[in-house]
Coordinates of N, CA and C in Angstrom, one line a residue:
X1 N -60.6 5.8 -4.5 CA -59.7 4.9 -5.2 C -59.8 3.5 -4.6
X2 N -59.7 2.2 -5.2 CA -59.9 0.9 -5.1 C -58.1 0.7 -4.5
X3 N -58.1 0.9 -3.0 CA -56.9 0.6 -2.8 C -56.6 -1.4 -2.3
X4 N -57.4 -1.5 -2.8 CA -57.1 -3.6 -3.1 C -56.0 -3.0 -4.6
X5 N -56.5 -2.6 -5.8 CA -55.7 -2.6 -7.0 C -54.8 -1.4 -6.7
X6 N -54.9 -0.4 -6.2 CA -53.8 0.5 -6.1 C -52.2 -0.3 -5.7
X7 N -52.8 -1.2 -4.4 CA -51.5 -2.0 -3.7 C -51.1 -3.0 -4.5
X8 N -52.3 -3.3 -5.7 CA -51.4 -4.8 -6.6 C -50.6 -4.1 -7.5
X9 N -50.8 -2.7 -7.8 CA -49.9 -1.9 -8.8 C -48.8 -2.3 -8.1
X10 N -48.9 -1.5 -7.1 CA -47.3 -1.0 -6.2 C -46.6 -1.9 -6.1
X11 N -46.9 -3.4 -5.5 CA -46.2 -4.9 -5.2 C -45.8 -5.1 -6.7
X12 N -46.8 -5.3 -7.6 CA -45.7 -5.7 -8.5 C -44.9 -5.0 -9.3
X13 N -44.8 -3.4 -9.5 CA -44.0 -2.7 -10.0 C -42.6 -2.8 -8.9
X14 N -42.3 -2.8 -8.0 CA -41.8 -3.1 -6.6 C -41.4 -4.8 -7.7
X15 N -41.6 -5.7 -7.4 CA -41.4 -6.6 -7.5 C -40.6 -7.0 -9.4
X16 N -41.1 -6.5 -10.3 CA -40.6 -6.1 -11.5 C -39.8 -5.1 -11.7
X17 N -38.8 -5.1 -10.5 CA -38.0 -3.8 -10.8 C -38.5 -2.8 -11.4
X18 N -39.1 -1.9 -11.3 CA -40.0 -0.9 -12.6 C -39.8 0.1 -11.1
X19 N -38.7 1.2 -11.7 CA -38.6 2.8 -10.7 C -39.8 3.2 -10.7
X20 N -40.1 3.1 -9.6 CA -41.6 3.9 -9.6 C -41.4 4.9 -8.0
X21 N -42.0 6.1 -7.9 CA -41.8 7.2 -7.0 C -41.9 6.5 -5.6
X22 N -40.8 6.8 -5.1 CA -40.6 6.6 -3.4 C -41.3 7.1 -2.5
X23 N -41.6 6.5 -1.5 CA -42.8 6.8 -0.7 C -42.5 8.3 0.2
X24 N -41.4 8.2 0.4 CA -40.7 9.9 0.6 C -40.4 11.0 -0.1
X25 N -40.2 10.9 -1.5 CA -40.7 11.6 -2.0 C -42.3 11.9 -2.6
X26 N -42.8 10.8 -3.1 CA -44.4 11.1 -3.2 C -45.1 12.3 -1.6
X27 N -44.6 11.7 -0.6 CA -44.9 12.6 0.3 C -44.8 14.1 -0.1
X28 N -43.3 14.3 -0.3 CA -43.1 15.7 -0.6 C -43.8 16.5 -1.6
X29 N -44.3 15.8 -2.9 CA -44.8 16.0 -4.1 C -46.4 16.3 -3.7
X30 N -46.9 15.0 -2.9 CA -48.5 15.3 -2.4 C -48.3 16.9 -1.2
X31 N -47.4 16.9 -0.6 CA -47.5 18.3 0.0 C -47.9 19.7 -1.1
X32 N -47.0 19.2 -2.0 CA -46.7 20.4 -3.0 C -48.3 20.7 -3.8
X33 N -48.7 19.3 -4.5 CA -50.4 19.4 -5.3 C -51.1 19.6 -4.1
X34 N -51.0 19.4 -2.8 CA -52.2 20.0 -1.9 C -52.3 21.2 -1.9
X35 N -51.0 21.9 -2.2 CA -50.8 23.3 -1.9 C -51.4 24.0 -2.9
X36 N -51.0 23.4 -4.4 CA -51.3 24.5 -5.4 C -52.7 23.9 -6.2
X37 N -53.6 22.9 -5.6 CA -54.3 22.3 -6.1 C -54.3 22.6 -7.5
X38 N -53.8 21.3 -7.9 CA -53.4 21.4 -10.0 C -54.8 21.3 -10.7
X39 N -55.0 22.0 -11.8 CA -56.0 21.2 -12.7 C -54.8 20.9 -14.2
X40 N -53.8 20.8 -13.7 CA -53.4 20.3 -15.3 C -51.6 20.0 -14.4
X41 N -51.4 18.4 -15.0 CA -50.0 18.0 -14.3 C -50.0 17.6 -15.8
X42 N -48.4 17.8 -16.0 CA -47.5 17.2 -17.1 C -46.5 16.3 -16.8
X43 N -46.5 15.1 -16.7 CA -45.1 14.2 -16.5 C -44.6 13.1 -17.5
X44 N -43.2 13.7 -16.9 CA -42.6 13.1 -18.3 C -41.6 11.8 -17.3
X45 N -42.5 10.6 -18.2 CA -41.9 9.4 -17.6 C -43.1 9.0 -17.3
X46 N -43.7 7.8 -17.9 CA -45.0 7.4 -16.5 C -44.7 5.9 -16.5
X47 N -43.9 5.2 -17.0 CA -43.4 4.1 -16.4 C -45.0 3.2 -16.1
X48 N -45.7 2.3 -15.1 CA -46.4 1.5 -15.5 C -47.7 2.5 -15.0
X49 N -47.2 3.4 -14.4 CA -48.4 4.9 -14.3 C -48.9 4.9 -12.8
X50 N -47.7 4.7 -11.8 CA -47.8 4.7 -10.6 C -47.8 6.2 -9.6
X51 N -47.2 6.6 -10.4 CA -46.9 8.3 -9.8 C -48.7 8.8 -10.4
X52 N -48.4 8.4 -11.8 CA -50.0 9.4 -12.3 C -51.0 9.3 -11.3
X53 N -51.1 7.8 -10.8 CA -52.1 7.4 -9.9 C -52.4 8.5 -9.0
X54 N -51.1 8.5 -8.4 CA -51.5 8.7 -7.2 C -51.5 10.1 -7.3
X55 N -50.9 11.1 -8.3 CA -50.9 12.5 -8.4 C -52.6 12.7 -8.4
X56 N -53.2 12.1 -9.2 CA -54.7 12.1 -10.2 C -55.6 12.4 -8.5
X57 N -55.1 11.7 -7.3 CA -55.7 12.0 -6.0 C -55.7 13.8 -5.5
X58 N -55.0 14.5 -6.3 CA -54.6 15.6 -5.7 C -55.1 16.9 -6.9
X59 N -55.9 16.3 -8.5 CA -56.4 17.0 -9.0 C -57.8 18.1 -8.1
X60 N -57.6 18.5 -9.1 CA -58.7 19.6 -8.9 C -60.5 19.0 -9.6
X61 N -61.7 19.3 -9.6 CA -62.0 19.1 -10.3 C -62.3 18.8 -11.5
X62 N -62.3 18.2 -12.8 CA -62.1 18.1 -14.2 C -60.7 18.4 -14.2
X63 N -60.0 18.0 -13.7 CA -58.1 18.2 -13.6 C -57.8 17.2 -14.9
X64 N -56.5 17.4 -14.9 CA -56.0 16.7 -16.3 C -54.6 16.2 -16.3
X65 N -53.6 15.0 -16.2 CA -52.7 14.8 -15.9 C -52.2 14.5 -17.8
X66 N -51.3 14.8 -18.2 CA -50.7 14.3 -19.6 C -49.4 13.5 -19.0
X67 N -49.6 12.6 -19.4 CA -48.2 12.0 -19.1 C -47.3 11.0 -20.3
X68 N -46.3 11.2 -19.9 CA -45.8 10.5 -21.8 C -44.8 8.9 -21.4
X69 N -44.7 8.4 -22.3 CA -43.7 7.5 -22.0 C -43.3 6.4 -23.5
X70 N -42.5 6.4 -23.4 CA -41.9 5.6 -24.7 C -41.9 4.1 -25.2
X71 N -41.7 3.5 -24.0 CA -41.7 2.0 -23.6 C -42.9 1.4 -23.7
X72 N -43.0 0.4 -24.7 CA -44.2 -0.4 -25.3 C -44.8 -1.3 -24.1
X73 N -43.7 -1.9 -23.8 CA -44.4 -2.4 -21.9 C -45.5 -2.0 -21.0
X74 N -44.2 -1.2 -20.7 CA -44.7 -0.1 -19.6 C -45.9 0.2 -19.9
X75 N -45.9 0.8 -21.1 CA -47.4 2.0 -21.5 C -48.6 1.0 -21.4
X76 N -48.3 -0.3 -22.2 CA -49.5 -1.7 -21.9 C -49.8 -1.4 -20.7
X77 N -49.4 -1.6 -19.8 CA -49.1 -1.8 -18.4 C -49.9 -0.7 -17.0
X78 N -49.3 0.5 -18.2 CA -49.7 1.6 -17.4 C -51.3 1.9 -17.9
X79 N -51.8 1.8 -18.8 CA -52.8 1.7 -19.8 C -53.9 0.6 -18.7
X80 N -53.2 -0.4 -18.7 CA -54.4 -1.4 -18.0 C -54.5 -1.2 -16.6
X81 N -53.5 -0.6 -15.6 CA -53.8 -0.5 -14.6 C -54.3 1.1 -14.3
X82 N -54.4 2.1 -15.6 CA -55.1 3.2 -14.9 C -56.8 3.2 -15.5
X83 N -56.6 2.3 -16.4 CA -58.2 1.8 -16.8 C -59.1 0.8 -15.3
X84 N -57.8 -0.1 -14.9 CA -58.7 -0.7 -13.5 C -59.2 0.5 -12.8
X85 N -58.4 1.5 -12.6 CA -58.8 2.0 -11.5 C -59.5 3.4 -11.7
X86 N -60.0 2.8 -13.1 CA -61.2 3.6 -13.9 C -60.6 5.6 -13.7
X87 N -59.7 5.8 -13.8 CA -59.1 6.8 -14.0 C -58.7 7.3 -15.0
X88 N -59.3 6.4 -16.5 CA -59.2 7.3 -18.1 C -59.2 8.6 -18.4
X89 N -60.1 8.9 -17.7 CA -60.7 10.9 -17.8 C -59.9 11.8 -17.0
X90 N -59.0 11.0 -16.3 CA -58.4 12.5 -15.6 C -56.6 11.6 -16.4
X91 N -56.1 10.7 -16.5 CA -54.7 10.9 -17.1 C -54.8 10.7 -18.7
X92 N -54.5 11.3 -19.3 CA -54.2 10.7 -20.8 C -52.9 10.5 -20.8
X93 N -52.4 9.4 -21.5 CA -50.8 9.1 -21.9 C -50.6 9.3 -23.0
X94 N -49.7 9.8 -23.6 CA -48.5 10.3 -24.5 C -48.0 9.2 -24.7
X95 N -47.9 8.4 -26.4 CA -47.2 7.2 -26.6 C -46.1 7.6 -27.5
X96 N -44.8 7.9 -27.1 CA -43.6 8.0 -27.6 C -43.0 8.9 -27.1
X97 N -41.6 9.2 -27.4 CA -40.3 10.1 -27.3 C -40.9 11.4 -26.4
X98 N -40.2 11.4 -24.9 CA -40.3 12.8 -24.5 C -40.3 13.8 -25.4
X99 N -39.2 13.9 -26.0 CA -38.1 14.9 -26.8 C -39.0 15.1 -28.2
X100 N -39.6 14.0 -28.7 CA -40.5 14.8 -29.4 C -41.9 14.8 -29.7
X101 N -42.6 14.5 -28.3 CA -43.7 14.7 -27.7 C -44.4 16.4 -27.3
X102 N -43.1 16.2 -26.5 CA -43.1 17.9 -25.6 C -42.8 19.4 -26.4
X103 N -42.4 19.0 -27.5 CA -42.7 20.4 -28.4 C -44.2 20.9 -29.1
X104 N -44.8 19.3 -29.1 CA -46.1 19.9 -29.7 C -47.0 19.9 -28.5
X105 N -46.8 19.6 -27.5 CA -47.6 20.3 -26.0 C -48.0 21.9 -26.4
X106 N -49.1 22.2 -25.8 CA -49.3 23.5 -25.7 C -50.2 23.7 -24.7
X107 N -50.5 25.1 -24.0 CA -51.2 25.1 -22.9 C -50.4 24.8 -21.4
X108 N -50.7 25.2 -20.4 CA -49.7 25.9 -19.5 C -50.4 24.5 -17.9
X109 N -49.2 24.3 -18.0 CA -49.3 22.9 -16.4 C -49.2 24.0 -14.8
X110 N -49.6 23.4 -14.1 CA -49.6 23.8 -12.4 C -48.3 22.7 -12.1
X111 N -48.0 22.1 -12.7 CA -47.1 20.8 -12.2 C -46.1 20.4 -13.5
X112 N -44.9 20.3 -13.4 CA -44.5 19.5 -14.3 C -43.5 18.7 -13.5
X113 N -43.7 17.5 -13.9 CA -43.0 16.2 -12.7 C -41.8 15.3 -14.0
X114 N -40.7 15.7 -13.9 CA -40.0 14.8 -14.7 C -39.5 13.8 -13.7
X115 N -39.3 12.8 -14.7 CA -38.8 11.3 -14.0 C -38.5 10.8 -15.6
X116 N -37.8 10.8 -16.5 CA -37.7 10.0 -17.3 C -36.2 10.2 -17.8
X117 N -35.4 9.8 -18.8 CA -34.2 9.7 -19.3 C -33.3 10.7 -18.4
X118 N -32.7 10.2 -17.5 CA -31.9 11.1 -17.2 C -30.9 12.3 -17.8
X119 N -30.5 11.9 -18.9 CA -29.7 12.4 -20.1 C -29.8 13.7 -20.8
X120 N -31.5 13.5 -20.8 CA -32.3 14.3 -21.1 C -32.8 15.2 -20.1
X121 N -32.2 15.3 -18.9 CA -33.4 16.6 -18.4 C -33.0 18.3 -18.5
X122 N -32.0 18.3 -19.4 CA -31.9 19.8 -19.9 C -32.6 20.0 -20.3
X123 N -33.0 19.1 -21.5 CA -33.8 19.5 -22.4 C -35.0 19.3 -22.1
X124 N -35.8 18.5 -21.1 CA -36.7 18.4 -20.3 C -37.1 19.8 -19.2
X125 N -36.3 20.3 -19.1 CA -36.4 21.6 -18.2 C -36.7 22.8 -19.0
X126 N -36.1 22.9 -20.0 CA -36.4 23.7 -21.5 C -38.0 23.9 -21.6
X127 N -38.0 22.7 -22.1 CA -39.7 22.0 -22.3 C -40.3 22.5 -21.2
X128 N -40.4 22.4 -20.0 CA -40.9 22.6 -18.9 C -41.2 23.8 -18.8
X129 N -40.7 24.6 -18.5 CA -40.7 26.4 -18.4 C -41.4 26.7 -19.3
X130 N -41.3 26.4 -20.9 CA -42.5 26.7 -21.7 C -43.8 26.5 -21.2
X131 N -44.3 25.3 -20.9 CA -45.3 24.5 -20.7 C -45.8 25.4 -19.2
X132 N -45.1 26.0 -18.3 CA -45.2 26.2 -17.1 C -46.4 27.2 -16.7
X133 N -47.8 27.1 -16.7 CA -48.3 28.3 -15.7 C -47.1 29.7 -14.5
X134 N -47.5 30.5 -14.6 CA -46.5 31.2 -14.2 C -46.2 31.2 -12.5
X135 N -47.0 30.6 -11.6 CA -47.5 29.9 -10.2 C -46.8 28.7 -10.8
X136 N -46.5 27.7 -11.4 CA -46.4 26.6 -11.8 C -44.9 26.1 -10.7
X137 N -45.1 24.7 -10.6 CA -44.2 24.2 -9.8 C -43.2 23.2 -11.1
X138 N -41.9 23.0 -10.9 CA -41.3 22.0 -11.9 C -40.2 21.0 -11.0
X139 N -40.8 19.9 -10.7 CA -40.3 18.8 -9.9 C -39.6 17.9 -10.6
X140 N -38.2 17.7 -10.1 CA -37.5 16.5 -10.5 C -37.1 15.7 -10.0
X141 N -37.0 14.1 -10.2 CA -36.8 13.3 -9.6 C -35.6 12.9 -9.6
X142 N -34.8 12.0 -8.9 CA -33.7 11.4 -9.1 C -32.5 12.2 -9.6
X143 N -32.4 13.5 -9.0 CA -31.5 14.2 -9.3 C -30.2 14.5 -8.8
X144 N -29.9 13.2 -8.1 CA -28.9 13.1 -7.5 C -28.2 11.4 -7.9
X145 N -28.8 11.1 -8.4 CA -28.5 9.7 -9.4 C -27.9 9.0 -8.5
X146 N -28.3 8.4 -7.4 CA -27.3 7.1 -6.6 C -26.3 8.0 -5.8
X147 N -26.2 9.2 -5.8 CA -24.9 9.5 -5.6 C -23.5 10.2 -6.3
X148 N -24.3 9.6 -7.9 CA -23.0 10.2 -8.3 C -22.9 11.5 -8.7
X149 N -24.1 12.3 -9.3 CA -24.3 13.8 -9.3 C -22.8 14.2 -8.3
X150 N -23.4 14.3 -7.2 CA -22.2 15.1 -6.2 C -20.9 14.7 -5.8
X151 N -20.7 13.4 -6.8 CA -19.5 13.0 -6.4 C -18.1 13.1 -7.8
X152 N -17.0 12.3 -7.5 CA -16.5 12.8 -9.2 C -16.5 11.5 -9.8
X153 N -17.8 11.2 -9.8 CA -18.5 10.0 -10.8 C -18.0 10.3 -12.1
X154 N -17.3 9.3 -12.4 CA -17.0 9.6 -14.5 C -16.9 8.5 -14.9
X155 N -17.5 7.5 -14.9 CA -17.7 6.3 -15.5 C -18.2 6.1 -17.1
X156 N -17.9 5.3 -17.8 CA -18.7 5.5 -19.3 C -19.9 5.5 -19.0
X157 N -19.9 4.4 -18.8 CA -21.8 4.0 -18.5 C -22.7 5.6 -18.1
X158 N -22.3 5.8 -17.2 CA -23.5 6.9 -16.9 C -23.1 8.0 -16.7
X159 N -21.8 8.5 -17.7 CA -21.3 10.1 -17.9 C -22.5 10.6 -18.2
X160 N -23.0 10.6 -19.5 CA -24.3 11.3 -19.8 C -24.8 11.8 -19.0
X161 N -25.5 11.0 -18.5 CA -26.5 10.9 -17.5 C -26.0 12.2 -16.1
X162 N -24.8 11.4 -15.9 CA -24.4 12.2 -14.8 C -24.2 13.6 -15.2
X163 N -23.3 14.2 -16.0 CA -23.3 15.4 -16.9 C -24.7 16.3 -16.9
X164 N -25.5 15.6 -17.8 CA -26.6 16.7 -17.8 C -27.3 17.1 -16.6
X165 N -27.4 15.8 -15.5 CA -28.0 16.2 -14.5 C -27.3 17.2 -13.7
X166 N -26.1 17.1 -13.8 CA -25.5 18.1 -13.4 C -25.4 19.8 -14.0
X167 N -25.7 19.3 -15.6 CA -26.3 20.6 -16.0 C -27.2 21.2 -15.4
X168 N -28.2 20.3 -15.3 CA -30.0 20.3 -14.8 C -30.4 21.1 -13.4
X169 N -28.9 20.8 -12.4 CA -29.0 21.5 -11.2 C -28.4 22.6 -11.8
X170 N -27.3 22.6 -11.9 CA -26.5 24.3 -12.0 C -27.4 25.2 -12.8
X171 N -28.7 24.6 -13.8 CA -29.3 25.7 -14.7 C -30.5 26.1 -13.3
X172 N -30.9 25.3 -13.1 CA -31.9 25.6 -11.8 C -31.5 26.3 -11.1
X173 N -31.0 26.3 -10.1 CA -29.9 26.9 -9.0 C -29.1 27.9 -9.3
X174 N -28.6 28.4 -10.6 CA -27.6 29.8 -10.6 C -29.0 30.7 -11.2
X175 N -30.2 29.7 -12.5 CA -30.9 31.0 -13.2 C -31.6 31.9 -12.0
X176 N -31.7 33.1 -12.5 CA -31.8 34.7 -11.3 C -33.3 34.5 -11.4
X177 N -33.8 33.6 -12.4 CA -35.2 33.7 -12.5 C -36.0 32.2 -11.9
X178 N -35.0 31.4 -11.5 CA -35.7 30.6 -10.7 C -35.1 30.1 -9.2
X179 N -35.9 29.5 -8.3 CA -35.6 29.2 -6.7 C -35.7 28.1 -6.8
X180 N -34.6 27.0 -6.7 CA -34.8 25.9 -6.5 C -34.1 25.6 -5.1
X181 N -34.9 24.5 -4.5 CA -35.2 23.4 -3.0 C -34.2 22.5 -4.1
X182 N -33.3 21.7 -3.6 CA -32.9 20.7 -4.1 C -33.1 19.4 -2.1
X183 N -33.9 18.6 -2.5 CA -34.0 17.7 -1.2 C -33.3 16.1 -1.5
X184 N -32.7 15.6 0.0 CA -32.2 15.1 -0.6 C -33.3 13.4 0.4
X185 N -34.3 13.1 -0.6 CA -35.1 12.2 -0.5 C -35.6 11.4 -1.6
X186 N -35.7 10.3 -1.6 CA -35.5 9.5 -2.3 C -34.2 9.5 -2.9
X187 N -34.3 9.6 -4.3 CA -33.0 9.5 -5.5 C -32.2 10.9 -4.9
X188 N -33.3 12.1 -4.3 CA -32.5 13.6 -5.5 C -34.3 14.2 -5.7
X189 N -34.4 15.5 -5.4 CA -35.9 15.9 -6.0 C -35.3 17.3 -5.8
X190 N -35.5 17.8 -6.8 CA -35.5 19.2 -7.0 C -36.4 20.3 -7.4
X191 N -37.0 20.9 -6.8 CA -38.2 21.3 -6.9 C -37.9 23.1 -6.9
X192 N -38.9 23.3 -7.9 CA -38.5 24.7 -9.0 C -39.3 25.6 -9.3
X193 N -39.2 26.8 -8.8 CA -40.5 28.0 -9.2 C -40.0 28.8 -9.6
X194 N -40.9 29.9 -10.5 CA -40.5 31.0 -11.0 C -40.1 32.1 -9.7
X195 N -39.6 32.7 -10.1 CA -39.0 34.3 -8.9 C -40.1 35.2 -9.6

């Protein structure tokens, strides 16, 4: 990888305010694709396509990252910086709505990486477990939202948000059929396997 363009991604997504994965959690996540070496990652959220990047280093041979994202920006954005770094063939992007992207998915991920609407990741988790190889890992980002997940955050602004994510843990963590690591690096990353 041409790390001159890798590092002008990062500065100016960094610099454009644009959430892109923290260097402590990327750590954790590259532990996880070394382990299970992916040939097929699903993420939902690719924002200017800084995570895809760097996941796309941890493919397998002929691996395949799908990644979706809604935002006309972003996707420009994400589109021209994974074409610099001549990376077409291993991410394809998804242009529009998680929510009604991820029902017509078919075919089974080693990885599924959410990062997008907070609001949404019940129903992102749903999606997930379908989509899932049965080895499959299901990583979430920012699941501890600033803080207020664990706290008695009830604000208008980000009840939603806070609520589902709160759903998002307690379905993780009580279902008998899954083991979730909840860490607490970066945002919040919660990371999910079958039993």
């Amino acid at each position: 990888m041409d790390l001159v363009i890798f590092n002008k991604i990062k500065k100016k997504a960094l610099e454009d305010h644009i959430p892109i994965i923290m260097d402590d959690t990327l750590e954790v996540v590259a532990k996880i694709l070394k382990e299970i070496k992916p040939t097929r990652i699903l993420e939902i959220g690719t924002a200017v396509g800084y995570s895809a990047i760097c996941f796309s280093e941890y493919l397998e041979k002929d691996g395949i990252i799908d990644t979706i994202e809604r935002d006309e920006e972003r996707l420009k954005e994400a589109k021209e910086n994974i074409k610099n770094l001549e990376l077409e063939d291993k991410i394809k992007i998804h242009s529009g709505d998680a929510v009604e992207i991820l029902p017509t998915l078919n075919g089974e991920y080693d990885i599924v990486f959410i990062d997008a609407a907070k609001g949404k990741y019940p129903f992102f988790l749903k999606e997930a477990q379908r989509l899932l190889k049965p080895q499959g890992v299901i990583i979430a980002d920012n699941v501890l939202y600033k803080g207020y997940v664990m706290s008695d955050y009830n604000k208008h602004k980000q009840r939603t948000a806070v609520r589902n994510l709160r759903e998002y843990i307690k379905e993780v963590t009580e279902n008998p059929n899954m083991e979730t690591e909840i860490l607490e690096v970066g945002d919040g990353l919660a990371i999910t396997k079958r039993r």
